[in-house]
Tab-separated table of C-alpha atoms in Angstrom:
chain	number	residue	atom	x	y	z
A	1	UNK	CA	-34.759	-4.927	8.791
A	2	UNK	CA	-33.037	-4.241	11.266
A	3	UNK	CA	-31.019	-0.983	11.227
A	4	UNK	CA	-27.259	-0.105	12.780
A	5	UNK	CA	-26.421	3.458	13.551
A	6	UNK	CA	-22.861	4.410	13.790
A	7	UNK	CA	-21.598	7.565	15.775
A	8	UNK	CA	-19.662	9.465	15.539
A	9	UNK	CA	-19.503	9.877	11.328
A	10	UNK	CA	-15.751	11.181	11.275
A	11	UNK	CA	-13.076	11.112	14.225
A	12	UNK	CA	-10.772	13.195	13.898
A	13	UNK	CA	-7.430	11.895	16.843
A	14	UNK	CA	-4.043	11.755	16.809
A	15	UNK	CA	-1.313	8.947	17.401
A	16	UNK	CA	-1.757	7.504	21.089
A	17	UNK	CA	-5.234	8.687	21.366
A	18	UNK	CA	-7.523	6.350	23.028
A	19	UNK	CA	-10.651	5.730	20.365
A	20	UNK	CA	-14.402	4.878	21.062
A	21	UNK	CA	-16.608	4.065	18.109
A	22	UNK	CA	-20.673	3.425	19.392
A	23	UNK	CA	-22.496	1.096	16.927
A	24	UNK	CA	-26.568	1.086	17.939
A	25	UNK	CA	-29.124	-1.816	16.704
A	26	UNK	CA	-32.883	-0.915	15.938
A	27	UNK	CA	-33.653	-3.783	17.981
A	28	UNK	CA	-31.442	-6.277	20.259
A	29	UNK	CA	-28.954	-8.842	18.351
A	30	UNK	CA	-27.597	-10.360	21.412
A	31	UNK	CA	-23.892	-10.191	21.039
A	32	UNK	CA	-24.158	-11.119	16.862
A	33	UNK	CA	-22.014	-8.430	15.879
A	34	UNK	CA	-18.912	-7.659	14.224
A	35	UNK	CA	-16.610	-4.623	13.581
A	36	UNK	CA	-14.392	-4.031	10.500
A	37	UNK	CA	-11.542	-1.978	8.906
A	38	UNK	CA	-11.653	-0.797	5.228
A	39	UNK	CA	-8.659	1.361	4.081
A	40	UNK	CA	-9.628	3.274	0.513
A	41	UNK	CA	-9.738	0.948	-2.043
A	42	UNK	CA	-9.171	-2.342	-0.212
A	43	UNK	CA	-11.958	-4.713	0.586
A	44	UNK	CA	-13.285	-4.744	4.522
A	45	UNK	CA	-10.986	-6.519	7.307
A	46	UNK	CA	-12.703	-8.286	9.957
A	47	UNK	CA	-11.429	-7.169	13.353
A	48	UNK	CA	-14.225	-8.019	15.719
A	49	UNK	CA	-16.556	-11.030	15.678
A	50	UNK	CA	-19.417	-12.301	18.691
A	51	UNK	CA	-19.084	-8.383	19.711
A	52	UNK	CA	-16.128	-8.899	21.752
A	53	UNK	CA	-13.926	-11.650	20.348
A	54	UNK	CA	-10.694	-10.566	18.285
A	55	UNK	CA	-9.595	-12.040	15.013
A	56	UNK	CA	-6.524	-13.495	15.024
A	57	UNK	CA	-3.979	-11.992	13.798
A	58	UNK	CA	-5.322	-8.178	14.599
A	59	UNK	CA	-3.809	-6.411	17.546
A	60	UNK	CA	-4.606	-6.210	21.182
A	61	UNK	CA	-5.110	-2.317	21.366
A	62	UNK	CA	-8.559	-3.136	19.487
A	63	UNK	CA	-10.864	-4.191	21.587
A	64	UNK	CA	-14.662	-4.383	21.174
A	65	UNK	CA	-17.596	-4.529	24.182
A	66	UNK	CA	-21.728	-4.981	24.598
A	67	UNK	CA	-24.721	-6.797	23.887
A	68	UNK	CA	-27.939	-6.141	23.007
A	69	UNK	CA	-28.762	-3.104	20.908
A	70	UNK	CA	-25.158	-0.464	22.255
A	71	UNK	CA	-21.815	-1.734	21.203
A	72	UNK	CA	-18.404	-0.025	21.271
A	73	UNK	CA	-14.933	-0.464	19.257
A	74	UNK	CA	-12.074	0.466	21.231
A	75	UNK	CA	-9.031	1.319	19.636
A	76	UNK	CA	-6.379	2.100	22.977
A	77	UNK	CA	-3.873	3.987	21.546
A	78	UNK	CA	-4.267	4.512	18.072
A	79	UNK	CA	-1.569	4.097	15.586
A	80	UNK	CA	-0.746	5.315	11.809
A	81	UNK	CA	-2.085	2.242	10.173
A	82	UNK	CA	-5.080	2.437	11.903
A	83	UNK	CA	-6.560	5.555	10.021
A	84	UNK	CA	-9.286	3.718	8.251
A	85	UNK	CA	-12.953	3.257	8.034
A	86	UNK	CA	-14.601	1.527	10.828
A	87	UNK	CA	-17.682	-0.598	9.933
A	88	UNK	CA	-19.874	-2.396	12.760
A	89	UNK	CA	-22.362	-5.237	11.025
A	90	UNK	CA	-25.318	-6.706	12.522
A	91	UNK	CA	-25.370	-10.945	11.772
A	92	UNK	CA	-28.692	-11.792	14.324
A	93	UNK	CA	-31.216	-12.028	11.008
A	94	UNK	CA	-30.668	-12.803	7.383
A	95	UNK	CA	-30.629	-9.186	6.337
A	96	UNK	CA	-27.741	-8.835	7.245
A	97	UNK	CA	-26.881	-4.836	7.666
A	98	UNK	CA	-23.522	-2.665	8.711
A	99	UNK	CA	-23.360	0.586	10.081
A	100	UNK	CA	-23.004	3.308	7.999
A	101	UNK	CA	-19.419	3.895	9.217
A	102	UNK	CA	-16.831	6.325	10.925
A	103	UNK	CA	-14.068	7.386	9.303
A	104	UNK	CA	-10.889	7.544	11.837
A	105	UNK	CA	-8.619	10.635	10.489
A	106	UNK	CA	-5.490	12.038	11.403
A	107	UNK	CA	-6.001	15.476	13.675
B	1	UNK	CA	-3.882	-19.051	1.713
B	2	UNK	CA	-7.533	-18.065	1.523
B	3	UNK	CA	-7.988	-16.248	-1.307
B	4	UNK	CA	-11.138	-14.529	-3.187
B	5	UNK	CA	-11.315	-13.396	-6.730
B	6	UNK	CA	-14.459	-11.240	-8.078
B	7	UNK	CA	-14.675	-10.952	-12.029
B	8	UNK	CA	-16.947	-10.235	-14.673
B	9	UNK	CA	-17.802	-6.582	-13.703
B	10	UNK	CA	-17.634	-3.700	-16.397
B	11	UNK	CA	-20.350	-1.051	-18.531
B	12	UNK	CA	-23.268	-1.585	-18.688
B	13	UNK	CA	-26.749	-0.068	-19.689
B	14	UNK	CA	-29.917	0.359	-17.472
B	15	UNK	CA	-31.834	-2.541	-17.658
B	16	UNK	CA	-29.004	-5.123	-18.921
B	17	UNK	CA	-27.519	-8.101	-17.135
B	18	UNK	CA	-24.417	-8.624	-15.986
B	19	UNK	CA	-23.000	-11.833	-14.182
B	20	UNK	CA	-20.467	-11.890	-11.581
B	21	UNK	CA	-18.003	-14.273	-10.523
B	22	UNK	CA	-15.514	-15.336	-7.353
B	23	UNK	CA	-13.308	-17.620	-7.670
B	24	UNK	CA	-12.187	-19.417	-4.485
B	25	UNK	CA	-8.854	-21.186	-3.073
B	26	UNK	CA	-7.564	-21.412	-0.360
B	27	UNK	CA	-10.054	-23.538	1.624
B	28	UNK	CA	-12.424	-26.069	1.212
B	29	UNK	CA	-15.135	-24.324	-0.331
B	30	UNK	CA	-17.986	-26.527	-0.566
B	31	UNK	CA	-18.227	-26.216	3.254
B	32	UNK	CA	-18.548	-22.549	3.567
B	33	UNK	CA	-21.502	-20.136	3.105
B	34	UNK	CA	-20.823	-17.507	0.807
B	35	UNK	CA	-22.193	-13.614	0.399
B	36	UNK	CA	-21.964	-10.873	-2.368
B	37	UNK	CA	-21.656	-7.549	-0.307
B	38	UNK	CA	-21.639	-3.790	-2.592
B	39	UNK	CA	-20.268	-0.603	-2.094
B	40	UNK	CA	-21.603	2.116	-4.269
B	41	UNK	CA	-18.580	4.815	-4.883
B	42	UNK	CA	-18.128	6.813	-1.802
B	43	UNK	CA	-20.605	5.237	0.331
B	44	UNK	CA	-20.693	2.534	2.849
B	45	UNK	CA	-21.200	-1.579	3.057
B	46	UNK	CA	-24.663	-2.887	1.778
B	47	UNK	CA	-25.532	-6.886	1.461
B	48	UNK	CA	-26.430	-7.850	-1.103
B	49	UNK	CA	-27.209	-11.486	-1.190
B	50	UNK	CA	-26.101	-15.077	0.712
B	51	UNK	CA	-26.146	-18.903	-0.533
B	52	UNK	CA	-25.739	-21.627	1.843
B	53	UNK	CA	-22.748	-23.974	1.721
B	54	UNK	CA	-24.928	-26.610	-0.425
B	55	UNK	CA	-26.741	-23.930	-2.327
B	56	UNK	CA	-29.939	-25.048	-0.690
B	57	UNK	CA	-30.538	-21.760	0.925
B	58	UNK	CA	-30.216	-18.511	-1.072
B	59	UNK	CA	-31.247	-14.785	0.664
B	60	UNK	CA	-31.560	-11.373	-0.587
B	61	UNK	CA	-31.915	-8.085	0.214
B	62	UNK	CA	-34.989	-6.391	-0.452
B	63	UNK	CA	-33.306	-3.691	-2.916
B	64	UNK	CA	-32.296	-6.704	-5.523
B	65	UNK	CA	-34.651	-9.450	-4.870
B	66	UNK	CA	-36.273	-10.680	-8.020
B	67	UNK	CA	-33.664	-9.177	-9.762
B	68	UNK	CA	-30.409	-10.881	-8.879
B	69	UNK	CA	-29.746	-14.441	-8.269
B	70	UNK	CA	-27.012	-15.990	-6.020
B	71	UNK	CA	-25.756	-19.227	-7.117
B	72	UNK	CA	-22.468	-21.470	-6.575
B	73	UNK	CA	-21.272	-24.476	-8.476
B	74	UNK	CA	-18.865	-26.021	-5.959
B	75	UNK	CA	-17.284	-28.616	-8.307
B	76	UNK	CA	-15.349	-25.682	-9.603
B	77	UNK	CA	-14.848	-23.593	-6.250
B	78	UNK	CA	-17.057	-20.319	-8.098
B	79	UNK	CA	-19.679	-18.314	-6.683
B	80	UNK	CA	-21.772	-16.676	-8.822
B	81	UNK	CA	-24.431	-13.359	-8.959
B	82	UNK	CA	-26.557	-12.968	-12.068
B	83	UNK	CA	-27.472	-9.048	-12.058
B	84	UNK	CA	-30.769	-8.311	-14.366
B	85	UNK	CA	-33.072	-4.885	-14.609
B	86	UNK	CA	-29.717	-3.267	-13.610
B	87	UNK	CA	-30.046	0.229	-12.183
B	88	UNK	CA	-28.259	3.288	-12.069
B	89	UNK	CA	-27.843	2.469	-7.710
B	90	UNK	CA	-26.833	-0.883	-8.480
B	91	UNK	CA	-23.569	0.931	-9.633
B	92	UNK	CA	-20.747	-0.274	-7.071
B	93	UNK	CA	-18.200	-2.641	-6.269
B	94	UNK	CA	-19.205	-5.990	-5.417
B	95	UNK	CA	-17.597	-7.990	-2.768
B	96	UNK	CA	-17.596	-11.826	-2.107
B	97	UNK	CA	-17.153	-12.879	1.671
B	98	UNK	CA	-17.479	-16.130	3.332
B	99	UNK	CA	-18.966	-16.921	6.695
B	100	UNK	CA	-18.430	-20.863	8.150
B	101	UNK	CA	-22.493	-21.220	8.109
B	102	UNK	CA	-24.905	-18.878	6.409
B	103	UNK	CA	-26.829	-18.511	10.452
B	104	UNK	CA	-25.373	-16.091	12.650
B	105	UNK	CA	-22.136	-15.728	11.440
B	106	UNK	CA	-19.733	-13.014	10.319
B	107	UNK	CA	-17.540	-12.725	7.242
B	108	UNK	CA	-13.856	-13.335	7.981
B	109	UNK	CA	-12.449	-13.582	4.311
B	110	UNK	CA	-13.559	-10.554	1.524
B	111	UNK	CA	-11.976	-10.357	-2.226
B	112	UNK	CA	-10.828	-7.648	-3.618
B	113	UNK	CA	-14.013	-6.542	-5.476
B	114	UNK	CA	-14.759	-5.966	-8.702
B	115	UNK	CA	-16.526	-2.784	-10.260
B	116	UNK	CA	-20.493	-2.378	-11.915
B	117	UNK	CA	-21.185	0.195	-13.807
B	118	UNK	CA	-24.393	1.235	-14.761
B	119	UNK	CA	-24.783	3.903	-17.337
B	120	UNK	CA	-25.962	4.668	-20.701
């Protein structure tokens, strides 16, 4: 299988703060990734699909970069609602696997 | 309004069987792929288990194959997992997600979830 490593584990940053989340694949997925937002309790949102390509609906200041086995989620200037848990998911093989996540928290 | 509903989670024993449900609206259903994705309490996002849009094609992860079985009766918009041998790690809240084609694509609609327990 393959496997996605997320760093860093926990963030902690305050309002305005630029954010970088690195997502890593065991072996290259082309661009077949995906990035999402889970708030406690609530089931995952999808923010990022195709590594770089943003959901409709979600705003601007995410963005997402790479290809082959490094990735990044950029978050530009991070807001209230955006303390969360940040999930990147590999969808290159039919084992489909995530990241084990980063938890964004307030500084 | 796209909109997925998990039931049939609850208590029960190691070794029993439990069967899951989502109920979907929202969108044609019978032309989406569909997953079951779990989230043991505390920890992160593990997949579970996929079924193509026809139920032709069914996938598994190593952890519950031969165990659990994915299936989806489109006539009345449910998707189903039946859960047998259950485990004390199968404990978690499962999640349905769709994808537009069970290849290379990503989930863009989750439910809510709905909670296993596993205990004696």
């Amino acid at each position: 299988d393959i496997q996605m490593t997320q760093s860093p584990s926990t963030l902690s940053a305050s309002v305005g703060d630029r954010v970088t989340i690195t997502c890593r694949a065991s072996q290259s997925i082309s661009s077949w990734l995906a990035w999402y937002q889970q708030k406690p309790g609530k089931a995952p949102k999808l923010l990022i699909y195709k590594a770089s390509s943003l959901e409709s609906g979600v705003p601007s200041r995410f963005s997402g970069s790479g290809s082959g086995t490094e990735f990044t989620l950029t978050i530009s200037s991070l807001q209230p609602d955006d303390f969360a848990t940040y999930y990147c998911q590999q969808y290159n093989s039919y084992q489909w696997t995530f990241g084990q996540g980063t938890k964004v928290e307030i500084k | 309004e796209v909109q997925l509903v998990e039931s049939g989670g609850g208590l029960v024993q190691p070794g029993g069987s439990l069967r899951l449900s989502c109920a979907a609206s929202g969108f044609t259903f019978s032309s989406y792929a569909m997953h079951w994705v779990r989230q043991a309490p505390g920890k992160g996002l593990e997949y579970v288990s996929a079924i193509s849009s026809n139920g032709g094609s069914t996938y598994y992860a190593n952890s519950v194959k031969g165990r659990f079985t994915i299936s989806r009766d489109n006539s009345k918009n449910t998707l189903y997992l039946q859960m047998g041998s259950l485990r004390a790690e199968d404990m978690a809240v499962y999640y349905c997600a769709r994808s537009t084609t069970v290849v290379k694509d990503y989930f863009d609609y989750w439910g809510q979830g709905t909670l296993v327990t596993v205990s004696s």
